[in-house]
Coordinates of C-alpha atoms in Angstrom, one line a residue:
M1 CA 52.1 84.0 153.4
T2 CA 48.4 83.2 153.1
R3 CA 47.6 86.8 152.2
N4 CA 50.3 86.9 149.5
M5 CA 49.0 83.7 148.0
N6 CA 45.5 84.9 148.0
D7 CA 46.6 88.2 146.4
C8 CA 48.4 86.3 143.7
K9 CA 45.3 84.3 142.9
W10 CA 43.2 87.4 142.8
K11 CA 45.6 89.1 140.5
M12 CA 45.6 86.2 138.1
K13 CA 41.9 86.1 138.0
E14 CA 41.8 89.8 137.4
I15 CA 44.3 89.5 134.6
H16 CA 42.1 86.9 132.9
K17 CA 39.1 89.1 133.3
R18 CA 40.9 92.1 131.9
T19 CA 42.1 89.9 129.0
L20 CA 38.5 88.9 128.1
I21 CA 37.3 92.5 128.4
G22 CA 40.1 93.9 126.3
N23 CA 39.3 91.5 123.4
R24 CA 35.5 91.3 123.9
L25 CA 34.5 93.0 120.6
E26 CA 36.7 90.8 118.5
L27 CA 35.5 87.7 120.3
A28 CA 31.9 88.7 120.0
R29 CA 32.3 89.1 116.2
S30 CA 34.6 86.1 115.4
L31 CA 33.8 83.4 118.0
C32 CA 32.3 80.2 116.6
L33 CA 30.1 79.2 119.5
E34 CA 28.6 75.7 118.9
E35 CA 31.6 73.4 119.5
I36 CA 33.2 75.4 122.3
L37 CA 29.8 75.6 124.1
Q38 CA 29.6 71.9 124.3
F39 CA 33.2 71.7 125.4
L40 CA 32.5 74.1 128.3
V41 CA 29.5 71.9 129.3
A42 CA 31.7 68.8 129.2
K43 CA 34.3 70.5 131.5
A44 CA 31.5 71.5 133.9
I45 CA 32.1 75.2 133.4
I46 CA 28.5 75.7 132.5
S47 CA 25.4 73.5 132.7
D48 CA 23.2 72.2 129.9
E49 CA 20.4 74.6 130.9
V50 CA 22.8 77.6 130.7
A51 CA 24.0 76.4 127.3
E52 CA 20.4 76.2 126.1
R53 CA 19.7 79.8 127.3
I54 CA 22.7 81.1 125.4
E55 CA 21.7 79.2 122.2
S56 CA 18.2 80.6 122.4
K57 CA 19.5 84.2 121.8
R58 CA 18.3 85.5 118.5
T59 CA 21.6 86.5 116.8
R60 CA 25.1 85.0 116.7
F61 CA 26.5 88.2 118.1
S62 CA 24.1 88.2 121.1
R63 CA 24.9 84.5 121.8
N64 CA 28.6 85.2 121.9
V65 CA 28.1 88.2 124.1
A66 CA 26.0 86.1 126.5
L67 CA 28.8 83.5 126.8
L68 CA 31.6 86.2 127.2
S69 CA 29.6 87.8 130.0
L70 CA 29.2 84.5 131.8
I71 CA 32.8 83.2 131.7
P72 CA 34.2 85.7 134.3
T73 CA 31.6 84.4 136.8
R74 CA 32.5 80.7 136.5
G75 CA 35.5 80.5 138.8
P76 CA 39.3 80.4 138.4
R77 CA 39.3 77.4 135.9
A78 CA 37.0 79.1 133.4
Y79 CA 39.6 81.1 131.5
E80 CA 42.0 78.3 131.0
V81 CA 39.2 75.9 130.0
F82 CA 37.9 78.6 127.6
I83 CA 41.4 78.8 126.0
Q84 CA 41.6 75.0 125.7
G85 CA 38.1 75.0 124.1
L86 CA 39.2 77.5 121.5
R87 CA 42.1 75.3 120.5
E88 CA 40.0 72.1 120.5
S89 CA 37.5 73.8 118.2
Q90 CA 40.2 75.0 115.7
Q91 CA 40.0 78.6 116.8
C92 CA 43.6 78.9 117.6
N93 CA 43.9 82.4 116.3
L94 CA 41.5 83.6 119.0
A95 CA 43.4 81.7 121.7
D96 CA 46.7 83.1 120.5
M97 CA 45.2 86.6 120.5
L98 CA 44.1 86.3 124.2
E99 CA 47.3 84.7 125.4
S100 CA 49.4 87.4 123.7
Y101 CA 47.2 90.1 125.3
K102 CA 47.5 88.5 128.7
S103 CA 51.3 88.4 128.4
Q104 CA 51.3 92.1 127.7
L105 CA 49.2 92.7 130.8
I106 CA 51.4 90.5 133.0
N107 CA 54.6 92.2 131.8
T108 CA 53.0 95.6 132.5
F109 CA 52.0 94.5 136.0
Q110 CA 55.4 93.0 136.8
A111 CA 57.2 96.2 135.7
A112 CA 54.9 98.3 137.9
S113 CA 55.2 95.9 140.8
K114 CA 59.0 96.3 141.1
K115 CA 58.4 99.8 142.4
C116 CA 56.0 98.7 145.2
K117 CA 57.5 99.2 148.7
T118 CA 54.5 100.1 151.0
D119 CA 50.8 99.6 151.0
L120 CA 50.4 103.2 149.9
E121 CA 52.9 102.6 147.0
I122 CA 51.0 99.4 146.1
Q123 CA 47.7 101.4 145.8
H124 CA 49.5 104.0 143.6
T125 CA 51.0 101.2 141.5
E126 CA 47.6 99.7 140.9
L127 CA 46.4 103.0 139.7
Q128 CA 49.4 103.3 137.3
Y129 CA 48.7 99.7 136.2
Q130 CA 45.1 100.6 135.3
Q131 CA 46.3 103.7 133.4
S132 CA 48.9 101.7 131.5
I133 CA 46.3 99.1 130.5
N134 CA 44.0 101.9 129.2
N135 CA 47.0 103.4 127.3
Y136 CA 47.9 100.0 125.9
N137 CA 44.3 99.6 124.6
V138 CA 44.3 103.0 123.0
N139 CA 47.7 102.6 121.4
T140 CA 46.8 99.2 120.0
D141 CA 43.6 100.7 118.4
L142 CA 45.6 103.6 116.9
K143 CA 48.1 101.2 115.4
L144 CA 45.3 99.2 113.9
V145 CA 43.7 102.3 112.4
E146 CA 47.1 103.4 110.9
K147 CA 47.7 99.9 109.5
D148 CA 44.2 99.6 108.0
A149 CA 44.3 103.1 106.4
H150 CA 46.2 101.8 103.4
D151 CA 45.9 98.1 102.8
G152 CA 43.8 95.1 103.7
P153 CA 41.2 94.0 106.2
I154 CA 43.7 93.8 109.1
G155 CA 42.0 94.2 112.5
R156 CA 38.2 93.7 112.9
L157 CA 35.9 92.4 110.3
F158 CA 32.2 92.7 110.6
V159 CA 29.6 90.8 108.5
E160 CA 26.2 92.4 108.4
N161 CA 23.1 90.2 108.6
T162 CA 20.7 89.6 105.8
T163 CA 17.2 90.9 106.4
I164 CA 14.3 88.6 106.6
E165 CA 12.7 90.5 103.7
F166 CA 15.7 89.9 101.4
Y167 CA 15.7 86.2 102.3
Q168 CA 12.0 85.8 101.6
Q169 CA 12.5 87.5 98.2
T170 CA 15.4 85.4 97.0
K171 CA 15.2 82.0 98.7
H172 CA 13.3 80.3 95.9
E173 CA 16.1 80.9 93.4
S174 CA 19.0 80.1 95.6
Y175 CA 20.7 77.2 97.3
K176 CA 19.5 76.3 100.8
M177 CA 21.7 78.1 103.2
T178 CA 20.1 78.1 106.6
S179 CA 21.8 75.3 108.6
R180 CA 23.8 76.0 111.8
P181 CA 26.7 75.7 111.4
R182 CA 26.2 76.9 107.8
G183 CA 28.7 74.3 106.6
S184 CA 32.3 73.1 106.9
A185 CA 35.5 74.9 105.7
L186 CA 39.0 73.7 105.3
I187 CA 41.9 76.1 105.2
V188 CA 45.2 74.7 104.1
C189 CA 48.0 77.3 104.6
V190 CA 51.6 76.5 103.5
S191 CA 53.7 79.4 104.5
R192 CA 57.1 77.8 105.4
F193 CA 59.2 75.5 103.3
K194 CA 62.2 73.3 104.1
S195 CA 65.3 75.5 104.1
E196 CA 67.3 73.1 101.8
L197 CA 64.8 73.7 99.0
G198 CA 65.7 77.3 98.5
I199 CA 62.0 78.2 98.3
S200 CA 61.0 81.6 99.9
D201 CA 58.7 81.5 102.8
R202 CA 55.3 83.1 102.2
L203 CA 55.4 86.0 104.6
G204 CA 52.0 87.6 105.1
S205 CA 50.2 84.3 104.6
D206 CA 49.4 84.0 108.3
T207 CA 47.4 87.3 107.9
D208 CA 45.4 85.7 105.1
R209 CA 44.7 82.7 107.4
K210 CA 43.6 85.0 110.2
N211 CA 41.3 87.1 108.1
L212 CA 39.7 84.1 106.4
T213 CA 39.1 82.5 109.7
S214 CA 37.4 85.6 111.1
L215 CA 35.2 85.9 108.0
L216 CA 34.2 82.2 107.9
N217 CA 33.4 82.2 111.7
Q218 CA 31.1 85.1 111.2
L219 CA 29.4 83.3 108.3
E220 CA 28.8 80.4 110.7
F221 CA 31.2 77.8 109.1
S222 CA 33.0 75.3 111.2
I223 CA 36.7 75.4 110.3
V224 CA 39.5 72.9 110.0
H225 CA 43.0 74.2 109.7
V226 CA 46.0 72.4 108.2
D227 CA 49.3 74.3 108.3
N228 CA 52.7 73.8 106.6
C229 CA 51.9 70.3 105.3
T230 CA 53.8 68.3 102.8
A231 CA 52.3 67.5 99.4
D232 CA 51.2 64.1 100.6
E233 CA 49.8 65.5 103.8
M234 CA 47.8 68.1 101.8
Q235 CA 46.2 65.4 99.6
S236 CA 45.4 63.3 102.6
A237 CA 43.9 66.2 104.5
V238 CA 41.7 67.2 101.7
K239 CA 40.6 63.7 101.0
E240 CA 39.9 63.1 104.7
F241 CA 37.9 66.3 104.9
S242 CA 35.7 65.2 102.0
K243 CA 34.8 62.0 103.8
K244 CA 33.6 63.7 107.1
D245 CA 30.2 62.6 108.3
K246 CA 29.2 66.2 109.1
L247 CA 29.1 67.1 105.4
H248 CA 25.7 65.3 105.2
D249 CA 24.3 68.1 107.4
A250 CA 26.2 71.0 105.7
D251 CA 24.5 73.4 103.3
C252 CA 27.9 74.4 101.8
V253 CA 31.5 73.4 101.8
V254 CA 34.5 75.8 101.4
V255 CA 38.1 74.6 100.7
I256 CA 40.8 77.3 100.7
L257 CA 44.4 76.5 99.6
L258 CA 47.2 78.9 100.2
S259 CA 50.7 78.1 98.9
H260 CA 53.3 78.7 96.2
G261 CA 52.0 77.5 92.8
K262 CA 52.8 77.0 89.2
G263 CA 50.3 76.1 86.4
N264 CA 47.8 73.7 87.8
F265 CA 50.0 72.7 90.8
L266 CA 50.4 73.8 94.4
Y267 CA 53.5 73.0 96.5
G268 CA 53.7 71.4 99.9
S269 CA 56.3 72.4 102.5
D270 CA 58.6 69.6 101.2
G271 CA 58.5 71.0 97.6
G272 CA 56.2 68.2 96.4
K273 CA 53.5 69.0 93.9
V274 CA 49.8 68.5 94.1
R275 CA 47.4 69.0 91.2
V276 CA 44.5 71.3 92.0
D277 CA 42.0 69.3 89.9
T278 CA 43.0 66.2 91.9
L279 CA 42.1 67.9 95.1
V280 CA 38.8 69.2 93.6
Q281 CA 37.9 65.7 92.4
N282 CA 37.5 64.5 96.0
F283 CA 34.3 66.5 96.1
D284 CA 32.6 65.6 92.8
N285 CA 29.3 63.7 92.7
A286 CA 31.0 60.3 92.4
H287 CA 33.5 60.7 95.3
C288 CA 31.4 62.8 97.7
P289 CA 27.7 61.9 97.4
A290 CA 27.0 63.8 100.7
L291 CA 27.5 67.0 98.7
R292 CA 25.3 66.3 95.7
N293 CA 23.3 69.4 94.7
K294 CA 25.1 71.4 97.4
P295 CA 27.4 74.3 96.6
K296 CA 31.2 73.6 96.8
I297 CA 33.6 76.6 96.9
F298 CA 37.3 76.3 96.2
L299 CA 39.6 79.4 96.6
I300 CA 43.2 79.0 95.4
Q301 CA 45.8 81.5 96.4
G302 CA 49.0 80.8 94.5
C303 CA 50.9 81.7 91.3
R304 CA 49.9 80.1 88.0
D305 CA 52.8 81.1 85.8
D306 CA 54.1 78.4 83.4
E307 CA 57.2 79.8 81.7
I308 CA 60.5 80.7 83.5
A309 CA 61.9 83.9 82.1
S310 CA 65.1 83.6 84.2
N311 CA 66.5 82.1 87.3
I312 CA 66.5 85.5 89.1
A313 CA 63.8 86.1 91.7
H314 CA 61.8 89.2 90.9
V315 CA 60.7 91.4 93.8
V316 CA 57.4 93.2 93.5
T317 CA 56.7 96.3 95.6
D318 CA 53.3 97.6 96.5
G319 CA 52.2 100.9 95.2
P320 CA 49.4 103.1 96.4
P321 CA 46.7 102.5 97.5
L322 CA 48.1 99.2 98.8
S323 CA 50.8 99.2 101.6
Q324 CA 54.3 100.6 100.8
D325 CA 55.8 97.6 102.5
C326 CA 57.8 95.2 100.3
C327 CA 55.9 92.3 98.7
E328 CA 57.1 88.8 98.4
A329 CA 59.9 87.8 96.1
I330 CA 58.2 85.7 93.5
D331 CA 60.0 82.4 93.3
H332 CA 60.8 81.4 89.8
S333 CA 63.2 78.6 90.8
L334 CA 60.3 76.1 90.8
S335 CA 60.6 74.3 87.5
E336 CA 57.7 72.3 86.2
A337 CA 56.4 71.3 82.8
N338 CA 53.5 73.2 81.4
D339 CA 50.3 71.3 82.2
R340 CA 47.0 72.8 80.9
R341 CA 44.6 70.0 81.5
R342 CA 41.2 71.3 82.5
L343 CA 39.6 70.8 85.9
P344 CA 37.2 67.9 86.0
T345 CA 33.5 68.8 85.4
C346 CA 31.6 68.9 88.6
S347 CA 28.1 70.2 89.3
D348 CA 27.5 73.0 91.9
V349 CA 31.2 73.9 92.0
V350 CA 32.8 77.3 91.9
I351 CA 36.6 77.7 91.9
G352 CA 38.3 81.1 92.4
F353 CA 41.9 81.6 91.4
S354 CA 44.1 84.5 92.5
A355 CA 45.6 84.8 89.0
L356 CA 45.0 84.0 85.4
P357 CA 46.7 81.0 83.9
G358 CA 50.4 81.7 83.2
R359 CA 50.4 84.7 85.6
T360 CA 51.7 85.4 89.1
A361 CA 49.8 86.3 92.2
T362 CA 51.0 89.2 94.5
R363 CA 51.2 89.0 98.2
N364 CA 52.1 91.7 100.7
T365 CA 54.5 90.5 103.5
V366 CA 52.5 92.3 106.2
H367 CA 48.9 92.5 105.0
G368 CA 48.6 89.3 103.1
S369 CA 47.8 88.5 99.4
W370 CA 46.0 91.0 97.3
Y371 CA 43.4 88.4 96.3
I372 CA 42.5 87.4 99.9
Q373 CA 42.5 91.0 101.0
A374 CA 40.0 91.9 98.3
L375 CA 37.9 88.7 98.8
V376 CA 37.5 89.2 102.6
K377 CA 36.7 92.9 102.3
I378 CA 34.0 92.4 99.6
I379 CA 32.4 89.3 101.1
S380 CA 32.2 91.0 104.6
K381 CA 30.5 94.0 103.0
H382 CA 28.2 92.4 100.5
A383 CA 27.3 88.9 101.8
K384 CA 24.1 90.3 103.2
D385 CA 22.6 91.0 99.7
K386 CA 24.8 89.7 96.9
D387 CA 25.3 86.1 95.6
F388 CA 28.8 84.6 95.5
A389 CA 29.3 84.9 91.8
E390 CA 28.5 88.7 92.0
M391 CA 31.0 89.1 94.8
L392 CA 33.8 87.2 92.9
T393 CA 33.1 89.5 89.9
L394 CA 33.6 92.5 92.2
V395 CA 36.8 91.0 93.4
N396 CA 38.0 90.6 89.8
G397 CA 37.1 94.2 89.0
F398 CA 38.6 95.6 92.2
L399 CA 42.0 93.9 91.7
R400 CA 42.0 94.8 88.0
S401 CA 41.5 98.5 88.8
K402 CA 44.1 98.4 91.6
S403 CA 46.6 96.7 89.5
L404 CA 46.3 99.4 86.8
E405 CA 47.1 102.0 89.4
Q406 CA 50.4 100.3 90.5
E407 CA 53.6 101.7 89.2
V408 CA 55.1 98.3 88.3
Q409 CA 55.7 96.3 85.2
S410 CA 52.6 95.2 83.3
D411 CA 53.7 91.6 83.7
W412 CA 52.9 91.8 87.4
H413 CA 49.3 93.2 87.1
E414 CA 47.0 90.8 88.9
T415 CA 43.6 89.7 87.5
P416 CA 41.9 86.8 89.2
E417 CA 39.4 84.4 87.6
F418 CA 36.7 82.0 88.6
R419 CA 35.0 79.0 87.1
S420 CA 31.5 78.0 88.0
S421 CA 29.1 75.2 87.5
L422 CA 26.6 76.6 90.0
C423 CA 23.0 76.0 89.1
K424 CA 21.4 78.5 91.4
K425 CA 22.2 81.8 93.2
L426 CA 24.6 81.2 96.1
Y427 CA 23.7 83.6 99.0
F428 CA 25.4 83.1 102.4
Y429 CA 22.4 84.7 104.2
P430 CA 24.4 85.7 107.3
G431 CA 22.1 85.8 110.4
I432 CA 19.4 83.6 108.8
F433 CA 19.0 80.1 110.4
A434 CA 16.2 77.6 110.5
K435 CA 15.3 74.1 111.5
S436 CA 15.0 71.5 108.8
S437 CA 11.3 72.3 108.4
F438 CA 11.8 76.1 108.0
R439 CA 12.3 76.0 104.2
E440 CA 10.0 74.1 101.9

């Protein structure tokens, strides 16, 4: 009995270890270290001295690798505490990824264990188990490659670091962007609506959320997630976020809103409406003095059409080079009066919209919205040496050219827009960090 219990404990620890190894690259690229490191110290998984050694590593990637190498050596509690830390630090997508992978390993092991009768058969099954794990990894990678070949940044994103030379050349004409974390980000994702409303769920929006989280983690933003909130909850969440004390130390703030929309409104899960300019106003110089003279980024993914041509929901299908999978049915049952009041004037603000006023935004049910796909791809590629306005212009051009290639009605061509009151260049400077005295 004792031997069986010990074997069981060993197998569970081995499964945890294999889970971390199988997801090591994605964790090294996407993990936001600061908050979870302190969580592990508080839970006595690592000491303050060890945490300091990890933080002393030169790059974000090397710090993440150092932590991931250490966790398997910290005893049977380390994995579960690590998962808990991911959830406490709003990195639930990484926790879900690990737990899903672990479940696959356990199912594979249990299926193989049913055939074990003798010690010799057990050894043989362990070999089969290892081979099945290797095959599982290979098959997963192949599926990701096939899925990425046509549409979207599904899978692994990688943001290249800015060089010291580029930073030195451009820092005097740009906003300060050297704090760690770089700043704070809020992602509000409404993908499901009350069934009695008759509003279609936003399939593919979870992919947008995942890709944006990976990108912002690599840009060193701390992230707050709010999912499937009502209109009132959306307003409260944005207002509460604008009042956070940590904004005093942030070099930049990002607010991303993903939902159904019409005109200047976004919809909560209850069908309630929220004005976009009302949300933005929480961050102006009067309401949020902590962000004066600091860049404030708002990204809005939602339709902006004003007129209702009919009560029939139109279905848009993707054409090459985007995925052949069916796009969302654009919901035209949301009736709202035309409201064209302009957004309030704020300094140091840039607002990116997924569509022009009066037009719809397109979303793929598997790979996410066209706008977020393009945005994440371009920022991950060019953040090292292009300012944000340049990257938004590239997004506009990319989607305009891709829309023209689609074999669909011209009414469904998607052209984003952005509005800016930025006073300087806005570079993210990935990989560049400094103490308060670093920049004059």
